[in-house]
Amino acid sequence: MMSSTRSLPASRASGFRLRALAGYAALGLLLTGCDQKTAATAPPSRLVRTEVVKLSERRQSITLTGDVQARVLAELSFRVSGRVTERLVEVGAHVKAGQLLAKIDPAEQQADLDSAQAAVVAAESQVKVATSNFNRQQTLITSGFTTRASFDQAQETLRTAEGSLEAAKAQLGTAKDALTYTELRADADGTITARNIEVGQVAQAAQSVFTLAHDGNRDAVIDVYEAALSLKFDDSKVALALLSDPSVTAKGTVREVSPTIDPKSGTVRVKITIENPPPEMVLGSAVSATGFIKPEQRIILPWSALNASGKTPAVWLVDAANKTVSLKPITIEDYETGAVVVSAGLKPGDRIVTEGGKLLSVGQQVSFNEETRS
């Protein structure tokens, strides 16, 4: 028996093959599109530089400026009033103790002295007369030729005359002193820093004529803003330097802090004793004073680590498990040159991105080395 086989026409077989190939091609395009979409939604891993957050010692300092002043400033003035006839020194002159600085017209004081001298002479004459009368009464009462009343009166007259003489002598001494007050002399060695009179001017008693800076100790006087006084300084030592020549330095110790605030500037005056002041630090020299604050443990990050989450400062925090990043808001205590001081938001041991964070996105994977900033 012969068997027979049915075969499809050549045209239909060719159509089946074409449709199968088209299906495979469509499936391939679909899979390729899915792969491209997945690649588009998953950002590539980026190479960044990181560091582990740790506490560092932060040592701050404050530098302010002031000037050199004498420890003792004396306001020199005449003790009597009068017209100035001579002025013998100028501002900046160095004077010795007792040196004559200025004179006023002594005519009035000389007249008072002459009057006081005449009063002494008159009082001495009265004492002589009263003494003679008392001696005579004393002789007579011994002989019984006078009364007790006359003797007592003579004795009282003598005592009154002697009292008047003492008063006249005291007045004479006052007049002599007043005459010396017409000359103004330096009370110590020092430098004249101010002058307030001219020849021909009428100077009143106790009116400041010269300001004398006594030789000896020198202070650096600084006006400090009030907030700085609340800081905890390391000690009372201050580093001083001459503004015109910073190589000229000295050490200082805070001697006095004013208990009041200047209402105009809002500052507090601080006086610093200059220890062994160099010759270049003369009166009036401008100096800088640097005080050091007690060291504190703080988290300090480089500027390059700083980013923002909206309007809030932030850093890129690295998840140690899957090496992805997220924005971590932080609170900044202070800005320094090349660094920021963080007061909240991070803790020691956190790993943050310090370089390469500008193109990162939340959840992106990163690659980095394991080095930390020294």
Coordinates of C-alpha atoms in Angstrom, one line a residue:
M1 CA 0.0 0.0 0.0
M2 CA 1.4 3.3 -0.8
S3 CA 1.1 6.2 1.7
S4 CA 0.8 9.8 0.6
T5 CA 2.0 13.1 2.4
R6 CA 0.2 16.4 2.2
S7 CA 2.5 19.5 2.0
L8 CA 1.7 23.2 2.3
P9 CA 2.1 25.4 -0.7
A10 CA 5.4 27.2 -0.7
S11 CA 3.8 30.6 -0.5
R12 CA 2.0 29.8 2.8
A13 CA 5.1 28.4 4.4
S14 CA 7.0 31.5 3.5
G15 CA 4.3 33.7 5.2
F16 CA 4.5 31.8 8.4
R17 CA 8.2 32.3 8.6
L18 CA 7.9 36.0 8.0
R19 CA 5.3 36.4 10.8
A20 CA 7.5 34.4 13.2
L21 CA 10.5 36.6 12.5
A22 CA 8.4 39.8 12.9
G23 CA 7.2 38.5 16.3
Y24 CA 10.7 37.8 17.5
A25 CA 11.9 41.3 16.3
A26 CA 9.0 43.0 18.2
L27 CA 9.8 41.1 21.3
G28 CA 13.4 42.0 21.0
L29 CA 12.5 45.7 20.6
L30 CA 10.2 45.5 23.6
L31 CA 12.9 44.0 25.8
T32 CA 15.5 46.6 24.6
G33 CA 13.1 49.5 25.4
C34 CA 12.6 48.1 29.0
D35 CA 16.3 47.9 29.5
Q36 CA 16.7 51.5 28.3
K37 CA 13.9 52.7 30.6
T38 CA 15.5 50.9 33.6
A39 CA 18.9 52.5 32.7
A40 CA 17.3 55.9 32.5
T41 CA 15.6 55.7 35.9
A42 CA 18.6 54.4 37.8
P43 CA 21.4 57.1 37.9
P44 CA 24.9 55.7 37.6
S45 CA 27.1 55.5 40.7
R46 CA 29.3 58.6 41.2
L47 CA 32.8 58.8 42.6
V48 CA 32.9 61.2 45.5
R49 CA 35.3 62.1 48.3
T50 CA 34.0 61.6 51.8
E51 CA 35.1 61.9 55.4
V52 CA 33.9 60.6 58.7
V53 CA 32.5 63.3 61.1
K54 CA 34.5 63.7 64.3
L55 CA 35.0 66.2 67.1
S56 CA 37.9 68.7 66.7
E57 CA 39.4 71.2 69.1
R58 CA 38.3 74.7 68.2
R59 CA 40.4 77.5 69.5
Q60 CA 39.0 81.0 68.8
S61 CA 40.6 84.4 69.2
I62 CA 39.3 87.9 69.1
T63 CA 41.4 90.8 67.9
L64 CA 40.6 94.5 68.6
T65 CA 42.5 97.7 68.4
G66 CA 43.2 100.4 70.9
D67 CA 46.0 102.8 71.9
V68 CA 48.8 103.0 74.5
Q69 CA 48.0 105.3 77.5
A70 CA 49.8 106.1 80.7
R71 CA 48.6 104.3 83.9
V72 CA 48.3 107.7 85.6
L73 CA 47.0 110.8 83.9
A74 CA 47.1 113.9 86.0
E75 CA 45.0 117.0 85.2
L76 CA 47.2 119.9 86.3
S77 CA 45.5 123.2 87.3
F78 CA 46.1 126.5 89.2
R79 CA 44.7 126.6 92.7
V80 CA 43.9 130.3 92.4
S81 CA 42.4 132.3 89.6
G82 CA 44.3 134.8 87.5
R83 CA 45.4 135.9 84.0
V84 CA 48.0 133.7 82.4
T85 CA 51.3 135.5 81.8
E86 CA 53.6 132.7 80.8
R87 CA 53.3 129.2 79.3
L88 CA 56.6 127.4 79.2
V89 CA 55.9 124.0 77.7
E90 CA 54.1 122.5 74.7
V91 CA 52.2 119.3 74.1
G92 CA 54.6 116.4 73.8
A93 CA 57.3 117.9 76.1
H94 CA 58.8 115.6 78.7
V95 CA 59.0 117.4 82.0
K96 CA 60.6 116.6 85.4
A97 CA 58.9 116.7 88.8
G98 CA 58.8 120.3 90.1
Q99 CA 59.5 121.9 86.6
L100 CA 57.7 125.2 86.1
L101 CA 55.0 124.9 83.4
A102 CA 53.0 128.2 83.5
K103 CA 52.5 131.4 85.5
I104 CA 49.5 133.7 86.3
D105 CA 49.7 137.4 87.3
P106 CA 50.6 137.4 91.0
A107 CA 49.6 141.0 91.7
E108 CA 46.5 140.1 93.8
Q109 CA 48.3 137.4 95.7
Q110 CA 51.3 139.7 96.4
A111 CA 48.9 142.3 97.8
D112 CA 47.4 139.7 100.1
L113 CA 50.9 138.7 101.2
D114 CA 51.9 142.3 102.0
S115 CA 48.6 142.8 104.0
A116 CA 49.3 139.6 105.9
Q117 CA 52.8 140.6 106.8
A118 CA 51.6 144.0 108.0
A119 CA 49.0 142.3 110.2
V120 CA 51.7 140.1 111.8
V121 CA 53.8 143.2 112.6
A122 CA 50.8 144.9 114.2
A123 CA 49.9 141.8 116.2
E124 CA 53.5 141.5 117.4
S125 CA 53.3 145.1 118.7
Q126 CA 50.1 144.4 120.5
V127 CA 51.7 141.3 122.1
K128 CA 54.7 143.5 123.3
V129 CA 52.4 146.1 124.9
A130 CA 50.2 143.4 126.5
T131 CA 53.3 141.5 127.8
S132 CA 54.7 144.7 129.3
N133 CA 51.4 145.5 131.0
F134 CA 51.0 142.0 132.3
N135 CA 54.5 142.0 133.8
R136 CA 53.8 145.3 135.5
Q137 CA 50.5 144.1 137.0
Q138 CA 52.2 140.9 138.1
T139 CA 54.8 142.9 140.0
L140 CA 52.2 145.2 141.6
I141 CA 50.0 142.4 142.7
T142 CA 52.9 140.7 144.4
S143 CA 53.5 144.0 146.4
G144 CA 49.8 144.4 147.0
F145 CA 49.5 147.7 145.0
T146 CA 47.0 146.5 142.5
T147 CA 43.7 144.6 142.4
R148 CA 43.1 141.0 141.3
A149 CA 40.7 142.3 138.6
S150 CA 43.4 144.6 137.1
F151 CA 45.8 141.6 137.0
D152 CA 43.3 139.3 135.4
Q153 CA 42.4 141.8 132.8
A154 CA 46.0 142.3 131.9
Q155 CA 46.5 138.6 131.6
E156 CA 43.4 138.3 129.4
T157 CA 44.6 141.1 127.2
L158 CA 48.0 139.3 126.7
R159 CA 46.3 136.1 125.8
T160 CA 44.1 137.8 123.3
A161 CA 47.1 139.6 121.7
E162 CA 49.0 136.3 121.5
G163 CA 46.0 134.7 119.8
S164 CA 45.7 137.5 117.3
L165 CA 49.4 137.1 116.5
E166 CA 49.0 133.4 115.8
A167 CA 46.0 134.2 113.5
A168 CA 48.0 136.8 111.7
K169 CA 50.9 134.3 111.2
A170 CA 48.5 131.7 109.9
Q171 CA 47.1 134.2 107.5
L172 CA 50.6 135.1 106.4
G173 CA 51.3 131.4 105.7
T174 CA 48.1 131.2 103.6
A175 CA 49.1 134.3 101.7
K176 CA 52.6 132.9 101.0
D177 CA 51.0 129.6 99.7
A178 CA 48.6 131.6 97.5
L179 CA 51.5 133.4 96.0
T180 CA 53.2 130.1 95.1
Y181 CA 50.0 128.9 93.5
T182 CA 50.5 131.5 90.8
E183 CA 53.1 129.1 89.4
L184 CA 52.1 125.8 88.0
R185 CA 54.7 123.0 88.4
A186 CA 54.7 119.3 87.3
D187 CA 53.9 116.9 90.1
A188 CA 55.9 114.1 88.6
D189 CA 58.1 113.1 85.7
G190 CA 56.0 112.6 82.6
T191 CA 54.9 113.8 79.2
I192 CA 52.5 116.7 78.5
T193 CA 49.6 115.2 76.4
A194 CA 47.1 118.1 76.4
R195 CA 47.1 121.9 76.9
N196 CA 44.0 124.0 77.6
I197 CA 45.3 127.6 78.1
E198 CA 46.9 130.4 76.2
V199 CA 48.8 133.5 77.4
G200 CA 46.4 136.3 78.3
Q201 CA 43.6 133.9 79.1
V202 CA 42.0 134.1 82.6
A203 CA 42.4 130.8 84.2
Q204 CA 39.9 129.8 86.9
A205 CA 40.9 127.9 90.0
A206 CA 40.8 124.1 89.4
Q207 CA 40.4 124.6 85.6
S208 CA 42.5 121.9 83.7
V209 CA 45.5 123.6 82.2
F210 CA 47.7 120.6 81.3
T211 CA 47.3 116.9 81.1
L212 CA 50.4 115.1 82.4
A213 CA 51.0 111.4 81.6
H214 CA 53.2 110.1 84.4
D215 CA 56.2 108.0 83.5
G216 CA 56.0 104.4 84.5
N217 CA 53.4 101.7 83.8
R218 CA 51.7 101.8 80.4
D219 CA 48.2 100.4 79.5
A220 CA 46.6 99.4 76.2
V221 CA 43.1 100.8 76.3
I222 CA 40.6 98.9 74.2
D223 CA 36.9 99.5 73.6
V224 CA 35.3 96.0 73.6
Y225 CA 31.8 95.3 72.3
E226 CA 29.5 94.0 75.1
A227 CA 28.9 90.5 73.6
A228 CA 32.6 89.6 73.7
L229 CA 32.6 89.9 77.5
S230 CA 30.4 86.9 77.8
L231 CA 32.9 84.6 76.1
K232 CA 35.0 82.3 78.2
F233 CA 38.6 83.4 77.7
D234 CA 41.5 81.0 78.3
D235 CA 43.1 83.4 80.8
S236 CA 43.7 87.1 81.4
K237 CA 46.7 87.2 79.1
V238 CA 46.5 89.2 75.9
A239 CA 48.9 89.3 72.9
L240 CA 49.7 92.9 71.9
A241 CA 51.3 94.1 68.6
L242 CA 52.0 97.5 67.2
L243 CA 49.8 98.2 64.2
S244 CA 52.5 100.2 62.4
D245 CA 55.0 97.4 62.9
P246 CA 53.4 94.0 63.8
S247 CA 56.9 92.6 64.6
V248 CA 56.9 94.8 67.7
T249 CA 55.0 92.7 70.3
A250 CA 54.3 92.5 74.0
K251 CA 52.3 90.6 76.5
G252 CA 49.5 92.1 78.4
T253 CA 47.3 91.4 81.4
V254 CA 43.7 92.6 81.8
R255 CA 43.8 95.1 84.7
E256 CA 40.5 96.8 84.6
V257 CA 37.1 96.3 83.0
S258 CA 34.7 99.3 83.1
P259 CA 31.4 98.5 84.9
T260 CA 29.5 100.7 82.6
I261 CA 28.7 100.7 78.9
D262 CA 29.3 103.7 76.7
P263 CA 25.8 104.7 75.6
K264 CA 27.0 106.1 72.2
S265 CA 29.2 103.2 71.0
G266 CA 27.7 100.3 73.1
T267 CA 31.3 99.2 74.1
V268 CA 33.0 98.6 77.4
R269 CA 36.4 100.1 78.1
V270 CA 39.1 97.5 79.1
K271 CA 42.6 98.5 80.3
I272 CA 45.4 96.0 79.7
T273 CA 48.7 96.4 81.5
I274 CA 51.6 96.1 79.1
E275 CA 54.4 93.9 80.5
N276 CA 57.8 95.3 79.7
P277 CA 56.6 97.6 76.9
P278 CA 59.1 97.9 74.1
P279 CA 60.4 101.4 73.4
E280 CA 58.4 101.6 70.1
M281 CA 55.1 101.4 72.0
V282 CA 55.1 105.1 72.9
L283 CA 52.1 107.0 74.2
G284 CA 49.3 107.2 71.7
S285 CA 50.6 104.3 69.6
A286 CA 47.9 102.2 67.9
V287 CA 48.1 98.5 69.0
S288 CA 46.1 95.3 68.4
A289 CA 45.1 93.1 71.3
T290 CA 44.3 89.4 70.7
G291 CA 42.5 87.4 73.4
F292 CA 42.2 83.6 73.2
I293 CA 38.9 81.7 74.0
K294 CA 39.0 78.4 75.9
P295 CA 39.2 75.5 73.4
E296 CA 36.0 73.6 72.7
Q297 CA 35.1 70.3 71.0
R298 CA 33.1 71.0 67.9
I299 CA 32.3 69.4 64.5
I300 CA 34.1 71.3 61.8
L301 CA 33.5 70.7 58.1
P302 CA 35.1 72.1 55.0
W303 CA 33.2 74.6 52.9
S304 CA 33.0 72.1 50.0
A305 CA 30.7 69.8 52.1
L306 CA 28.1 72.5 52.4
N307 CA 24.8 72.2 50.4
A308 CA 21.2 73.2 50.9
S309 CA 17.9 71.6 51.4
G310 CA 15.5 74.4 50.4
K311 CA 16.7 77.4 52.5
T312 CA 18.3 75.2 55.1
P313 CA 22.0 74.3 55.2
A314 CA 22.6 70.6 54.6
V315 CA 25.2 68.0 53.8
W316 CA 25.1 64.7 51.8
L317 CA 24.9 61.9 54.3
V318 CA 26.2 58.5 53.1
D319 CA 24.3 55.4 54.1
A320 CA 27.0 52.9 55.1
A321 CA 24.8 49.9 54.3
N322 CA 23.9 50.5 50.6
K323 CA 26.2 53.5 49.9
T324 CA 23.4 55.8 48.9
V325 CA 23.2 59.5 49.8
S326 CA 20.5 61.7 51.4
L327 CA 20.4 65.4 52.3
K328 CA 20.8 66.0 56.0
P329 CA 19.8 69.4 57.3
I330 CA 22.3 70.9 59.8
T331 CA 22.6 73.9 62.1
I332 CA 25.7 76.1 61.6
E333 CA 27.1 77.7 64.7
D334 CA 29.8 79.8 63.0
Y335 CA 31.4 80.4 59.6
E336 CA 35.2 80.4 59.5
T337 CA 37.8 80.7 56.7
G338 CA 37.4 77.6 54.6
A339 CA 35.3 75.8 57.2
V340 CA 31.9 75.8 59.0
V341 CA 31.2 74.9 62.6
V342 CA 28.2 72.6 63.0
S343 CA 26.2 72.7 66.2
A344 CA 23.4 70.2 65.4
G345 CA 22.3 67.7 62.7
L346 CA 25.4 65.5 62.7
K347 CA 27.1 63.2 65.2
P348 CA 30.6 61.7 65.3
G349 CA 30.9 58.6 63.1
D350 CA 28.6 59.9 60.3
R351 CA 30.1 59.8 56.8
I352 CA 29.4 62.8 54.6
V353 CA 30.4 63.9 51.1
T354 CA 33.0 66.6 51.0
E355 CA 33.7 66.8 47.3
G356 CA 31.6 65.8 44.3
G357 CA 28.2 66.5 45.8
K358 CA 27.0 69.2 43.5
L359 CA 25.6 66.7 40.9
L360 CA 24.2 64.1 43.4
S361 CA 20.5 63.3 43.8
V362 CA 18.6 61.8 46.7
G363 CA 19.0 58.0 46.8
Q364 CA 21.9 57.9 44.3
Q365 CA 24.7 55.4 44.9
V366 CA 28.2 56.7 45.3
S367 CA 31.6 55.1 45.4
F368 CA 34.4 56.5 47.6
N369 CA 37.6 55.6 49.3
E370 CA 37.8 54.9 53.0
E371 CA 40.1 57.7 53.9
T372 CA 39.1 60.3 56.5
R373 CA 40.3 63.9 56.9
S374 CA 43.1 64.2 59.4

